Short mmCIF file of C-alpha atoms in Angstrom, two decimals:
data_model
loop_
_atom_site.label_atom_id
_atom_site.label_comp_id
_atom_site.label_asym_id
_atom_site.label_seq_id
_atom_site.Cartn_x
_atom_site.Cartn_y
_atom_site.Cartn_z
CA UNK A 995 -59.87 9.63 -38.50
CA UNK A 996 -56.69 10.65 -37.12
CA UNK A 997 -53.97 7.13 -35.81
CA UNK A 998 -55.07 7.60 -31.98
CA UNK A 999 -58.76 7.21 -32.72
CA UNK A 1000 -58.29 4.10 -35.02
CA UNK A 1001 -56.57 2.66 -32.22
CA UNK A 1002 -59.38 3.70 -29.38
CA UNK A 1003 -61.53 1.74 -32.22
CA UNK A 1004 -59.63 -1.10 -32.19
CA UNK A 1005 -58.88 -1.28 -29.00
CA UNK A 1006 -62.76 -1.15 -27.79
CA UNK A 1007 -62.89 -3.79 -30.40
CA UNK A 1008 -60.99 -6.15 -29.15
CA UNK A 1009 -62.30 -5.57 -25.65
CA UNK A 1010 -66.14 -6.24 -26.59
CA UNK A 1011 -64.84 -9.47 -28.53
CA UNK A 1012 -62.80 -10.72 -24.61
CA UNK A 1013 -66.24 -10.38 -22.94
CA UNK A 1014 -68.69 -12.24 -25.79
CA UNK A 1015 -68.89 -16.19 -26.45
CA UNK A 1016 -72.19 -17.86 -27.95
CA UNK A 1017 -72.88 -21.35 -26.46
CA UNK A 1018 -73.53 -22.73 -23.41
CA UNK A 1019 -70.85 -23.20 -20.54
CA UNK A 1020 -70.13 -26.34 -19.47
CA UNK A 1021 -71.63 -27.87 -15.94
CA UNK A 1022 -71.19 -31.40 -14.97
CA UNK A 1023 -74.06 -33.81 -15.23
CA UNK A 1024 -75.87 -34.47 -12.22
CA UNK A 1025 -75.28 -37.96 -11.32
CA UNK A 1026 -76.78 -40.27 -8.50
CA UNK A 1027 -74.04 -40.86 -6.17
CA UNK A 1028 -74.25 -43.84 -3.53
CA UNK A 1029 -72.95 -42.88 -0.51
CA UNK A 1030 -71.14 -45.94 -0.13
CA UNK A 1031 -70.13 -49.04 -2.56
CA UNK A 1032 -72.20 -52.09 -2.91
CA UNK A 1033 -69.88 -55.20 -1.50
CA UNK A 1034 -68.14 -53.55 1.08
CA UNK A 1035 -67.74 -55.37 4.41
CA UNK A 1036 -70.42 -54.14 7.39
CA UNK A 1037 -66.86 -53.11 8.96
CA UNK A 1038 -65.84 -51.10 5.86
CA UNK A 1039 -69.07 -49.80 5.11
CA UNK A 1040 -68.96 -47.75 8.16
CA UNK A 1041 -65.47 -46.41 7.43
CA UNK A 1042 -66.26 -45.08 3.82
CA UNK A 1043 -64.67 -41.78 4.88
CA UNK A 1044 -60.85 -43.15 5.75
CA UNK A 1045 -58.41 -42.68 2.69
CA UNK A 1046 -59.03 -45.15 -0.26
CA UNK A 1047 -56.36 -47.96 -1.54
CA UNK A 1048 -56.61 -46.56 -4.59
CA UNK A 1049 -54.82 -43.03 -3.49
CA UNK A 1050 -51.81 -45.07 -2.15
CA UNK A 1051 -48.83 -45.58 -5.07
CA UNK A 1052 -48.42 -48.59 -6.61
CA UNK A 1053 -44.90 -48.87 -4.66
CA UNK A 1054 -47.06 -48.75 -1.64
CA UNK A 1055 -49.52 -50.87 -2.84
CA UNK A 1056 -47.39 -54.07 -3.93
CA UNK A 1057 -44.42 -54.86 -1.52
CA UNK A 1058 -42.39 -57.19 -3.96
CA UNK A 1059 -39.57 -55.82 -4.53
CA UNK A 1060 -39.27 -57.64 -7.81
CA UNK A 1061 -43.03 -56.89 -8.56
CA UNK A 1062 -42.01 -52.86 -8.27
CA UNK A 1063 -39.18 -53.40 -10.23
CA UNK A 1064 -41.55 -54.67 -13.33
CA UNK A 1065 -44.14 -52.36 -13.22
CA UNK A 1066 -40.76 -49.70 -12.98
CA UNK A 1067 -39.45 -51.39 -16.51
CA UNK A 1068 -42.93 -51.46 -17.78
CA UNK A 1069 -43.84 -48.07 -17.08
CA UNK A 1070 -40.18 -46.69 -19.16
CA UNK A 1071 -40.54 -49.22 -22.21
CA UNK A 1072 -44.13 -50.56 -22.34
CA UNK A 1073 -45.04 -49.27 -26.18
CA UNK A 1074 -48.91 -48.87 -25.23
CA UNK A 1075 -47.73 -45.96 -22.33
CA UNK A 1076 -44.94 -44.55 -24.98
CA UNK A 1077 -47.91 -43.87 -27.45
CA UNK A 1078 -50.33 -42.23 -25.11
CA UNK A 1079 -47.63 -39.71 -24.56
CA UNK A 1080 -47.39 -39.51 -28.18
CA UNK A 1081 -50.45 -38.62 -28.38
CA UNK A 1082 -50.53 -36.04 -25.66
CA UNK A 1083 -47.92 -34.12 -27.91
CA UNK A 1084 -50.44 -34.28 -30.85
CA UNK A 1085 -52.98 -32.86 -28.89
CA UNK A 1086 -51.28 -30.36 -27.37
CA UNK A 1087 -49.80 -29.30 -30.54
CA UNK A 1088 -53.19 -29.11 -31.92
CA UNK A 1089 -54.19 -26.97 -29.29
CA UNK A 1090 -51.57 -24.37 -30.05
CA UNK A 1091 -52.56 -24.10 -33.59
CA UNK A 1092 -56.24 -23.86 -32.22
CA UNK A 1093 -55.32 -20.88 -29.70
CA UNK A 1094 -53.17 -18.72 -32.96
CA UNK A 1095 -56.67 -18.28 -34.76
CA UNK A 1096 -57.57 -15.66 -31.87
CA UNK A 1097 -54.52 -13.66 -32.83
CA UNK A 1098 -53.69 -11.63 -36.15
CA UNK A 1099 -51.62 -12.98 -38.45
CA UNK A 1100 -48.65 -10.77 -39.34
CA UNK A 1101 -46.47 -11.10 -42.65
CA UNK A 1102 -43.22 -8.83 -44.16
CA UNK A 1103 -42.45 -9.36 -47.65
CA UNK A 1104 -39.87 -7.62 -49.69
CA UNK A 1105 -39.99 -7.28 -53.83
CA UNK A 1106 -37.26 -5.93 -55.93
CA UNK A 1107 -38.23 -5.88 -60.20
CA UNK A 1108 -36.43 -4.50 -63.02
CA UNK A 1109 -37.70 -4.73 -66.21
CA UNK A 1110 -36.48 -3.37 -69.56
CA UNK A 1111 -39.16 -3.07 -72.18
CA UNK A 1112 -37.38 -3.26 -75.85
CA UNK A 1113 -37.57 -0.64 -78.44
CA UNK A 1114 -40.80 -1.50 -80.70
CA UNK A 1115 -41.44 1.06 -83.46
CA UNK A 1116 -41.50 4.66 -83.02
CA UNK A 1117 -41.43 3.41 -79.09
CA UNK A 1118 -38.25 3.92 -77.02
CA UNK A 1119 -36.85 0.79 -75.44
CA UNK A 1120 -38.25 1.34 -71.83
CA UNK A 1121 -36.66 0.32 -68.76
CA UNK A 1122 -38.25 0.40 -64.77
CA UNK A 1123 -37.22 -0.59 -61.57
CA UNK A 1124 -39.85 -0.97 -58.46
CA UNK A 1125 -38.41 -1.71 -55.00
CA UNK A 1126 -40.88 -2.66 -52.11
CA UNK A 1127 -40.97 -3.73 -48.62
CA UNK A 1128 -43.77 -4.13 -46.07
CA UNK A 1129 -45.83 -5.77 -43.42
CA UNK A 1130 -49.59 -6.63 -43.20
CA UNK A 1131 -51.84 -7.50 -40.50
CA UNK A 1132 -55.34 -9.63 -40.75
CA UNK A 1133 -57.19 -10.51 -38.01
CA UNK A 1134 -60.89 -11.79 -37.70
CA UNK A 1135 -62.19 -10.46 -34.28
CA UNK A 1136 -63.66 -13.13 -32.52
CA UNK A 1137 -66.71 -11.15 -31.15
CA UNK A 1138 -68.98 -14.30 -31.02
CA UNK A 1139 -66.34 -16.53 -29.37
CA UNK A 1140 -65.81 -18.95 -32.29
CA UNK A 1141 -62.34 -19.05 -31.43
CA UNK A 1142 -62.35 -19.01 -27.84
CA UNK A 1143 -64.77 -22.29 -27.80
CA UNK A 1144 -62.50 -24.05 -30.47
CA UNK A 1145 -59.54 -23.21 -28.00
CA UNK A 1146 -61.67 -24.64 -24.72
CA UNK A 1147 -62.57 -27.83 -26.88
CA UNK A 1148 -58.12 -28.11 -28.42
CA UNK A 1149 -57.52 -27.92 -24.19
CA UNK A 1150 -59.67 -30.14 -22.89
CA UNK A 1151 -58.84 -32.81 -25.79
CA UNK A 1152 -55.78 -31.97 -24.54
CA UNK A 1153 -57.02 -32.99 -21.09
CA UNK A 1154 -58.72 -35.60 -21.94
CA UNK A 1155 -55.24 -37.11 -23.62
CA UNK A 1156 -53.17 -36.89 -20.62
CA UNK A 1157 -56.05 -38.70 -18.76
CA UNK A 1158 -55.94 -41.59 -21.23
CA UNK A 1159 -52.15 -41.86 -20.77
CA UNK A 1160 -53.21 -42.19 -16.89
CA UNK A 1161 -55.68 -44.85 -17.61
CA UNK A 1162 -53.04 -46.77 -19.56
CA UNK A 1163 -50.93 -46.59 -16.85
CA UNK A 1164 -53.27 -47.99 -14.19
CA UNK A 1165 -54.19 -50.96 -16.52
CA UNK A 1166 -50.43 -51.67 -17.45
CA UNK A 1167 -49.46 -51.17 -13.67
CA UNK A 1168 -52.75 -54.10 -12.82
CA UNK A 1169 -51.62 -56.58 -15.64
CA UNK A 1170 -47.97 -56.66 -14.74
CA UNK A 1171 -49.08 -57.19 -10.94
CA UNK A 1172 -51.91 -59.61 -12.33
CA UNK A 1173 -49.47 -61.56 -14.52
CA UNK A 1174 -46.51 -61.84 -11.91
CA UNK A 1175 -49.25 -63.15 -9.61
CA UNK A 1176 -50.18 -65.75 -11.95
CA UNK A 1177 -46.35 -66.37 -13.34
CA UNK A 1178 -45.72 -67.23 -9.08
CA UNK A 1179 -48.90 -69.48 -9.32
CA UNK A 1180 -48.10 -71.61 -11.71
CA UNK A 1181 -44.22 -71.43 -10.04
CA UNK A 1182 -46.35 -73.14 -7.09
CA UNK A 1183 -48.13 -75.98 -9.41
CA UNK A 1184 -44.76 -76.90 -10.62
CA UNK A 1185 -43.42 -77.00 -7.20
CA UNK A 1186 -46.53 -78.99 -5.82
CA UNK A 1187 -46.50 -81.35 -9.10
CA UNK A 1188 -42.74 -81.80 -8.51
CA UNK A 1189 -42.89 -82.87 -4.94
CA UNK A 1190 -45.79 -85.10 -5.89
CA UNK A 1191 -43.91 -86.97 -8.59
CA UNK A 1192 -40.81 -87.37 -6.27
CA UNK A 1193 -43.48 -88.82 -3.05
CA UNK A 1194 -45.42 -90.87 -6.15
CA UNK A 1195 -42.25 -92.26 -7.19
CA UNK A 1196 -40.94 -93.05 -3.28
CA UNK A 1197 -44.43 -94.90 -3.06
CA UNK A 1198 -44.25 -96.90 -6.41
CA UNK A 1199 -40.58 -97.76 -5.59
CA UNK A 1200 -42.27 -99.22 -1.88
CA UNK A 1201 -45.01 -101.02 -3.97
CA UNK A 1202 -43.06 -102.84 -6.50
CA UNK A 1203 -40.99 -104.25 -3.53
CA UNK A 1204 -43.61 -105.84 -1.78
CA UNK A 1205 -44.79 -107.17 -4.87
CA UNK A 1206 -41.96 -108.65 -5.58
CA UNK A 1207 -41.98 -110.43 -2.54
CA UNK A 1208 -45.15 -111.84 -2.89
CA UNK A 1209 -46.85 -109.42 -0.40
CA UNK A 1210 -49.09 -107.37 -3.08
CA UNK A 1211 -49.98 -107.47 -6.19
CA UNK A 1212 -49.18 -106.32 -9.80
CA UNK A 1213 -52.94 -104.43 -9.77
CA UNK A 1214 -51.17 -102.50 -6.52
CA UNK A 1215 -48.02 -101.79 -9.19
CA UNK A 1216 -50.09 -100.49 -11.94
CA UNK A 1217 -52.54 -98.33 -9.65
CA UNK A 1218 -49.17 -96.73 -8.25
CA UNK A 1219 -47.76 -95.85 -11.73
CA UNK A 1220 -50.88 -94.51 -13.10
CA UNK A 1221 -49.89 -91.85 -9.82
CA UNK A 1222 -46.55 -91.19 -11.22
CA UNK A 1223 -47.80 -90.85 -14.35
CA UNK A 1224 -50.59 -88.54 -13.81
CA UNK A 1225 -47.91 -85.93 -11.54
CA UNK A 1226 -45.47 -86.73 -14.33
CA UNK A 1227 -47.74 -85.58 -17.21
CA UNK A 1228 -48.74 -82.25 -15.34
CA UNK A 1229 -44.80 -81.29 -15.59
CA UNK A 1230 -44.50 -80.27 -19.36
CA UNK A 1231 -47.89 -78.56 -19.47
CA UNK A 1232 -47.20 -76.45 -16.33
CA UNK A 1233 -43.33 -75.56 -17.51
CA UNK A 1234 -45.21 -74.45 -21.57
CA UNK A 1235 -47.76 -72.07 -19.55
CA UNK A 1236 -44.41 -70.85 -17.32
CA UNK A 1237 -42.77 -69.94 -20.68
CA UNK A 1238 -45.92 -68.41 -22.19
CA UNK A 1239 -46.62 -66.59 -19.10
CA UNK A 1240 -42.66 -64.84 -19.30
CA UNK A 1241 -43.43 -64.02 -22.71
CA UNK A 1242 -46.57 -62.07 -21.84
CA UNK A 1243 -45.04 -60.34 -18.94
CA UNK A 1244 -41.87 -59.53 -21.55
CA UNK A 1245 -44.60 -58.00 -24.04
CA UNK A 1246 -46.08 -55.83 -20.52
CA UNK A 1247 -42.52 -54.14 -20.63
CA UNK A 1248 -41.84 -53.56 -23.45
CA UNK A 1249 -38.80 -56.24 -24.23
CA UNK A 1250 -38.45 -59.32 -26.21
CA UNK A 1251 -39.47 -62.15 -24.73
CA UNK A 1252 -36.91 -63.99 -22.12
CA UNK A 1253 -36.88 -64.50 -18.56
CA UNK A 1254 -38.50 -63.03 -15.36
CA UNK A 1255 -37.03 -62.80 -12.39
CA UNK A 1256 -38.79 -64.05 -9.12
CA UNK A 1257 -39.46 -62.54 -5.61
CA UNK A 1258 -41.33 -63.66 -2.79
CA UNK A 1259 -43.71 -66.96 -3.34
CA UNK A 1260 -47.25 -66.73 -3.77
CA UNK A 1261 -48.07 -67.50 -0.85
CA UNK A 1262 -45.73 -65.02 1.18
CA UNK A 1263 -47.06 -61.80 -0.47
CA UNK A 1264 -48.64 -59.57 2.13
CA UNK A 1265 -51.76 -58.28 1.37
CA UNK A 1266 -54.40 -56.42 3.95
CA UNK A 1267 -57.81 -58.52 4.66
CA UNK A 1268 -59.94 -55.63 4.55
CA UNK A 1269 -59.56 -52.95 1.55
CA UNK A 1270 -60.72 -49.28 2.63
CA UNK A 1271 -62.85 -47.92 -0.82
CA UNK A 1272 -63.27 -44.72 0.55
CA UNK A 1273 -66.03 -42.68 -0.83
CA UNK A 1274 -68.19 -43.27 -4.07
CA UNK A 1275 -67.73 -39.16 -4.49
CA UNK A 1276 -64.07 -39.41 -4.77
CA UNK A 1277 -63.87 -41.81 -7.72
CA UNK A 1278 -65.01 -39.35 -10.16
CA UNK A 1279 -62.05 -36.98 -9.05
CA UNK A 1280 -59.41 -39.94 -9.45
CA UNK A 1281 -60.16 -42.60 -11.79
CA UNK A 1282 -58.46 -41.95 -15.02
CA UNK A 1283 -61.27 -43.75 -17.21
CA UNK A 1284 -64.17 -41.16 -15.32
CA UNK A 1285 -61.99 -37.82 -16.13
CA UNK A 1286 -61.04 -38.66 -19.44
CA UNK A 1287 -64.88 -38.95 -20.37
CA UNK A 1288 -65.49 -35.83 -18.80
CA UNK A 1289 -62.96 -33.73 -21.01
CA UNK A 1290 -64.62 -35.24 -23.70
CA UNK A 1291 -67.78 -33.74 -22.79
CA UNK A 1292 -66.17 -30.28 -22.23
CA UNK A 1293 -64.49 -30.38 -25.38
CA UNK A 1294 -67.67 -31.92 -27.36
CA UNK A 1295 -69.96 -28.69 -25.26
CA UNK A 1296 -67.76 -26.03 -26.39
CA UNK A 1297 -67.88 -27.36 -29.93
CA UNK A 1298 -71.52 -26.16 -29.86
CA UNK A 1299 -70.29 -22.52 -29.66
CA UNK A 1300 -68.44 -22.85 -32.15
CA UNK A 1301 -70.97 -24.43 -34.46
CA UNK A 1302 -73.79 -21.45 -33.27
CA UNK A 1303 -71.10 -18.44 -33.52
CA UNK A 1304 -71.41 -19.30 -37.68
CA UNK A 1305 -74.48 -17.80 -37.88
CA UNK A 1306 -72.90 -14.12 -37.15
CA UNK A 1307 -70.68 -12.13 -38.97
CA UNK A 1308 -66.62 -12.37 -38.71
CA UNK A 1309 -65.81 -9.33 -38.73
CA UNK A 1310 -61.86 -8.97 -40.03
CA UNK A 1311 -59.74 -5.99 -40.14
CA UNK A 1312 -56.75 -5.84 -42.46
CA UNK A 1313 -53.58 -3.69 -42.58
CA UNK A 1314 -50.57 -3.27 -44.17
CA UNK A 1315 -47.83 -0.31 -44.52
CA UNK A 1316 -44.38 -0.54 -46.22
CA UNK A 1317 -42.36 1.44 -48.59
CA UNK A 1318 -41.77 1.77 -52.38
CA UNK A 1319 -39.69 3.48 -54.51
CA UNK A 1320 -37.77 2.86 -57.87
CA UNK A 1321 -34.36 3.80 -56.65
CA UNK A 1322 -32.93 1.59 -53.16
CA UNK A 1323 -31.20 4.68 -52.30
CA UNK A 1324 -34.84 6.13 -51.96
CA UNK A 1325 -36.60 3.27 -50.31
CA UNK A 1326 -37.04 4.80 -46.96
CA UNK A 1327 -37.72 8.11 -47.89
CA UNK A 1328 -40.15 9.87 -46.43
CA UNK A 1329 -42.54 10.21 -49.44
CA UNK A 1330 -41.78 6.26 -50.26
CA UNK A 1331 -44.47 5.38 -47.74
CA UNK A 1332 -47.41 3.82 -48.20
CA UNK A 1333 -50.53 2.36 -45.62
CA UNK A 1334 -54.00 0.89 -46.17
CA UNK A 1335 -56.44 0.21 -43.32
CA UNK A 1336 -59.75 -1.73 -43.45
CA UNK A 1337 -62.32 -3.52 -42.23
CA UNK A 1338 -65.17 -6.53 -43.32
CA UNK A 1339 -68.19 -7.91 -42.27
CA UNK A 1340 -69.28 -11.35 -44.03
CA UNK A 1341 -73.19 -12.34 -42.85
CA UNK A 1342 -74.30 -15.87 -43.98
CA UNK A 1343 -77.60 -15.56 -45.73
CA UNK A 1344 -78.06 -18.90 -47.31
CA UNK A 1345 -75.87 -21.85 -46.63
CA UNK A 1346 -78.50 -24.82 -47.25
CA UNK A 1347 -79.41 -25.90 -43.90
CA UNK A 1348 -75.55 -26.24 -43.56
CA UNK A 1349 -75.08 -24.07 -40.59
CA UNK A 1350 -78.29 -24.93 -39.07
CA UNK A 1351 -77.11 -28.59 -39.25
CA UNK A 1352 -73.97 -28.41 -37.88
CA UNK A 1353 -75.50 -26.63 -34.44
CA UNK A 1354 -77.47 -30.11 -34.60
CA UNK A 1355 -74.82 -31.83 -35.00
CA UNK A 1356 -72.67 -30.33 -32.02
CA UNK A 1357 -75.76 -30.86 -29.70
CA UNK A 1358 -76.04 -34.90 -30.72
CA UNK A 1359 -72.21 -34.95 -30.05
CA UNK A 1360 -72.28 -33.13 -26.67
CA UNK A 1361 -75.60 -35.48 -25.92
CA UNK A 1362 -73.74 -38.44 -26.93
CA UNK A 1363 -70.68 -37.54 -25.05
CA UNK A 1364 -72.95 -36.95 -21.88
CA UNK A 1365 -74.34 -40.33 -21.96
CA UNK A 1366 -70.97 -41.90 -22.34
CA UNK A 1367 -69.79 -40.02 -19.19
CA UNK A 1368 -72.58 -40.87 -16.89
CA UNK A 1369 -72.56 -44.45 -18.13
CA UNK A 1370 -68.40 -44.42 -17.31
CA UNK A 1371 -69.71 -43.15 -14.06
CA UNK A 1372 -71.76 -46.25 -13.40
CA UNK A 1373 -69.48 -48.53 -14.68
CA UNK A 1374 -67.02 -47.33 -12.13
CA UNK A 1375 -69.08 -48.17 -9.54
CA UNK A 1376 -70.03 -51.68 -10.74
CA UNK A 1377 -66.59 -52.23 -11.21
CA UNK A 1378 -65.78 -51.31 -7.64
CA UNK A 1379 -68.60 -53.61 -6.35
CA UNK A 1380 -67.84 -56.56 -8.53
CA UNK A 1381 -64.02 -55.95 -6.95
CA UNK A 1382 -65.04 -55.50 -3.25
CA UNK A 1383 -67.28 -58.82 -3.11
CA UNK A 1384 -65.13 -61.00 -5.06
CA UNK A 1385 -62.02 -59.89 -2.90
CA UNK A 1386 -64.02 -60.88 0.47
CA UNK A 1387 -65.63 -64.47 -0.95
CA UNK A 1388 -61.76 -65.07 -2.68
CA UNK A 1389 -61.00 -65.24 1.04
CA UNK A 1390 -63.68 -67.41 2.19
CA UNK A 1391 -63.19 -69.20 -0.93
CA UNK A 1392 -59.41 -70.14 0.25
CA UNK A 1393 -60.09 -70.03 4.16
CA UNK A 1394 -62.46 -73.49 2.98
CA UNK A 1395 -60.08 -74.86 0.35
CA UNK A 1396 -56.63 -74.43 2.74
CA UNK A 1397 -59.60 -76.88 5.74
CA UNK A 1398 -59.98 -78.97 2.58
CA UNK A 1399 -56.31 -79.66 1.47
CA UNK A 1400 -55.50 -80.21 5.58
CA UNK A 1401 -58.08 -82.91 5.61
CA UNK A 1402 -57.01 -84.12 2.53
CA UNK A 1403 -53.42 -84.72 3.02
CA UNK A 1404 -54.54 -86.01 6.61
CA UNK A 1405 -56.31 -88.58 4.24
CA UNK A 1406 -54.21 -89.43 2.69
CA UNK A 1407 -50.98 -90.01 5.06
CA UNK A 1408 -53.78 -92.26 7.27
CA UNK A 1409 -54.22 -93.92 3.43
CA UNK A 1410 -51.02 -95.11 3.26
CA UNK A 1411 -50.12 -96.14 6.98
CA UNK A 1412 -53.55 -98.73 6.50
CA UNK A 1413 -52.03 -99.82 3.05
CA UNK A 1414 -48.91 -100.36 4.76
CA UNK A 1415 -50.17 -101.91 7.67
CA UNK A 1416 -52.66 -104.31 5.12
CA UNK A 1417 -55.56 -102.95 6.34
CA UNK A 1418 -56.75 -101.72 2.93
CA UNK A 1419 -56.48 -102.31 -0.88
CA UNK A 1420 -54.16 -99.59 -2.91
CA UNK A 1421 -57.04 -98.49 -4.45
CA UNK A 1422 -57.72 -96.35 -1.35
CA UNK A 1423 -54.53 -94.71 -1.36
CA UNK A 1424 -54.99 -94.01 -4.92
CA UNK A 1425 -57.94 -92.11 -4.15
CA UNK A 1426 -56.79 -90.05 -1.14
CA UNK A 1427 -53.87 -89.50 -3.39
CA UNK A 1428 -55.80 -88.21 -6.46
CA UNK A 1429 -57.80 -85.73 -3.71
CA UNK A 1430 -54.82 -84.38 -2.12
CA UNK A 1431 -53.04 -83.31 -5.30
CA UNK A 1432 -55.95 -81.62 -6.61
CA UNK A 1433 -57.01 -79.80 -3.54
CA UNK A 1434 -53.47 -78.45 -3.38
CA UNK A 1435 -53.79 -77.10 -7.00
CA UNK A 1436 -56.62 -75.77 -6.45
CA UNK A 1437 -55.65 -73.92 -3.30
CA UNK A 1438 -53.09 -72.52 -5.60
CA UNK A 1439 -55.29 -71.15 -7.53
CA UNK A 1440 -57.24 -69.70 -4.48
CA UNK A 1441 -54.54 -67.75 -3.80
CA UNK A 1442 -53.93 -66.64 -7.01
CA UNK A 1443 -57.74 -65.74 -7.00
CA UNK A 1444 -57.09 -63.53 -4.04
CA UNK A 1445 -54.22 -61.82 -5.07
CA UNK A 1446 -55.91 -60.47 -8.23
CA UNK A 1447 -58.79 -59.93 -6.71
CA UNK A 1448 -57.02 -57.33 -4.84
CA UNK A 1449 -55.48 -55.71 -7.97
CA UNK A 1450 -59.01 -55.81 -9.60
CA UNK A 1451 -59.95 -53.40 -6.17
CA UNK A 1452 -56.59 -51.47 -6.89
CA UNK A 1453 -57.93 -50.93 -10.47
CA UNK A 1454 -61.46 -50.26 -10.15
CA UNK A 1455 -60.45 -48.08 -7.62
CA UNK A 1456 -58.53 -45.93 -9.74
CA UNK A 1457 -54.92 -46.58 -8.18
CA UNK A 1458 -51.52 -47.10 -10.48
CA UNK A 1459 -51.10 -43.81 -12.24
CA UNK A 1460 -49.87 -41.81 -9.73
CA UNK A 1461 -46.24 -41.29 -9.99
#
């Protein structure tokens, strides 16, 4: 067989080996969709087709300027985003040495030996010298697609990788809006505690005046320090969970722990009263959690070609060409040359149940990696749902609890003017007191509740990662 019909051969080789993979192609499970999400508002049910607040940036989504400039730091230094992208280099690392199994392998080498052989006997003392150089070529054709499959499964790992560095970044982007929520809540405790012990203090001041002239008496004194004392007491508490709360946020970006700068108050940070979720369809195309799963599955289906192409034969072909010659000056010499050419087949018979178990084993994987994606899927959705609801009764929630703290402060300043007027005992004002300070703490943490309630919709929704 003359050089151009050995490289017709090869050629048609190669091309019947493009066109051939065993194993099925991958088609995304069929899922049931709900056309809209479970908790949504009558209003925003009927607008499940305007854009969702999960497609808007996280720049858009949080309009503290401080707030942006956290998640900013975070997203640079925060060590959990630094080793996703670590990984992501692994992977697609791995991938490339996946992809070189589908090309030949080339190598040159180069030998120079002299040898002298001593005289022994009647035998002369011998002396040779062999000089070679040359390159050889295997390559296993991948007629059954073994290597095309194991490629498909290194890229979408590789997929699947950069996905989870997305997901880390919409979970880092929600716990540093989360925790600056809650750092700005307990800001506002302080603040309310403060202003209580300084109107506490005003009031026992008042007390232990008119009991010194006779007017009340010492049971009036002691009700009005057990006030001061209870604001007082709520001080260090609320300043430790401050400090614990900076160190958390200082962990979030990826810094020792220290201060945190502050932007607008809790209560000044806009927010919209109704969330548009868009459609149920679109979450599988953006949240990070969803796609990740499904390049799992890819990856895990093509590994089943790859397990079912071992029970066919690899066919290799080998080659290798060069010169040799005892003298350098002859090396490249026309007779000096020297070629082989050749070609294997290697057909399992009996492997054990090996190969046949493997195959199993790829189908339980690509089974088990199905289930996990559809069960992502759902979760999604529950997620969403939990997020929608709690966002809308968070509101009601604090509409009832901002009418509460009203009435009770009303209480309370009526409380005092009937003390002062001697219309009623000081255990009264104690009382109204007592109410008032806790239905401003816990309007507080309304607010707080509705803030993060929003950046649980942000989440579920899929929103942070886009940069």
């Amino acid at each position: 067989m003359d050089g151009r019909k050995k490289i017709f051969v090869v050629g048609l080789l190669a091309l019947f080996c493009i066109g051939c993979a065993v194993g099925p192609n991958y088609k995304r499970p069929a899922l049931p969709v709900p056309p809209e999400y479970r908790g949504a508002s009558p209003d925003q049910a009927g607008k499940s087709g305007a854009a969702s607040f999960g497609e808007q940036k996280w720049w858009d989504a949080f309009q503290d300027e401080v707030l942006r400039e956290l998640i900013q730091t975070a997203l640079k230094q925060n060590y959990d985003v630094r080793i996703a992208a670590a990984r992501i280099l692994e992977a697609r690392a791995q991938l490339g040495i996946t992809r070189a199994d589908q090309l030949p392998s080339v190598d040159a080498s180069a030998a120079a030996v002299n040898e002298r052989v001593p005289r022994s006997g009647h035998l002369p003392a011998v002396e040779t010298s062999a000089n070679q150089v040359g390159l050889s070529l295997a390559w296993e054709l991948d007629f059954w697609g073994k290597f095309r499959r194991a490629t498909e499964s290194a890229r979408a790992s590789l997929l699947a990788q950069e996905w989870a560095q997305r997901q880390v970044i919409n979970s880092l982007v929600s716990d540093v809006a989360s925790a600056y929520f809650q750092l700005r809540e307990l800001d506002l405790e302080l603040e309310i505690s403060q202003q209580t012990l300084a109107s506490r203090k005003d009031s026992l001041r008042l007390t232990q005046m008119l009991a010194d002239h006779g007017a009340t008496s010492m049971l009036d004194v002691r009700q009005a320090e057990q006030l001061v004392f209870a604001a007082g007491a709520s001080i260090p508490d609320l300043e430790r969970r401050i400090e614990q709360q900076e160190n958390f946020i200082g962990i979030l970006l990826g810094r020792n722990p220290q201060g945190v700068a502050r932007g607008k108050n809790l209560v000044d940070q806009p927010h919209a009263l109704e969330v548009p979720a868009g459609l149920p369809s679109s979450l599988l195309e953006r949240r990070p959690d969803i796609r990740q799963a499904e390049q799992q599955l890819v990856a895990a289906n093509a590994q089943i070609g790859v397990a079912k192409a071992a029970y066919f034969p690899q066919i290799s072909l080998t080659a290798s060409g060069g010169y040799q010659s005892s003298a350098l000056t002859g090396l490249f010499a026309g007779p000096a040359g020297l070629w082989t050419f050749g070609g294997s087949a290697l057909q399992p018979v009996f492997e054990g149940g090996r190969i046949r178990n493997r195959l199993k084993f790829a189908k339980a994987r690509a089974q088990e990696a199905s289930l996990v994606y559809q069960q992502t899927v759902q979760q999604a959705f529950r997620d969403v749902s939990d997020a929608l609801v709690g966002y809308r009764r968070s509101q009601e929630f604090r509409d009832q609890q901002e009418r509460l703290t009203r009435a009770a402060e009303d209480a309370t300043r009526l409380s005092n003017m009937r003390y002062k007027g001697g219309a009623t005992s000081y255990l009264e004002v104690l009382d109204s007191d007592t109410r008032k300070f806790a239905a401003q703490l816990t309007l507080a943490q309304a607010q707080l509740n509705e803030l993060q309630s929003l950046v649980r919709i942000y989440r579920a929704l899929g929103g942070g990662w886009q940069q």
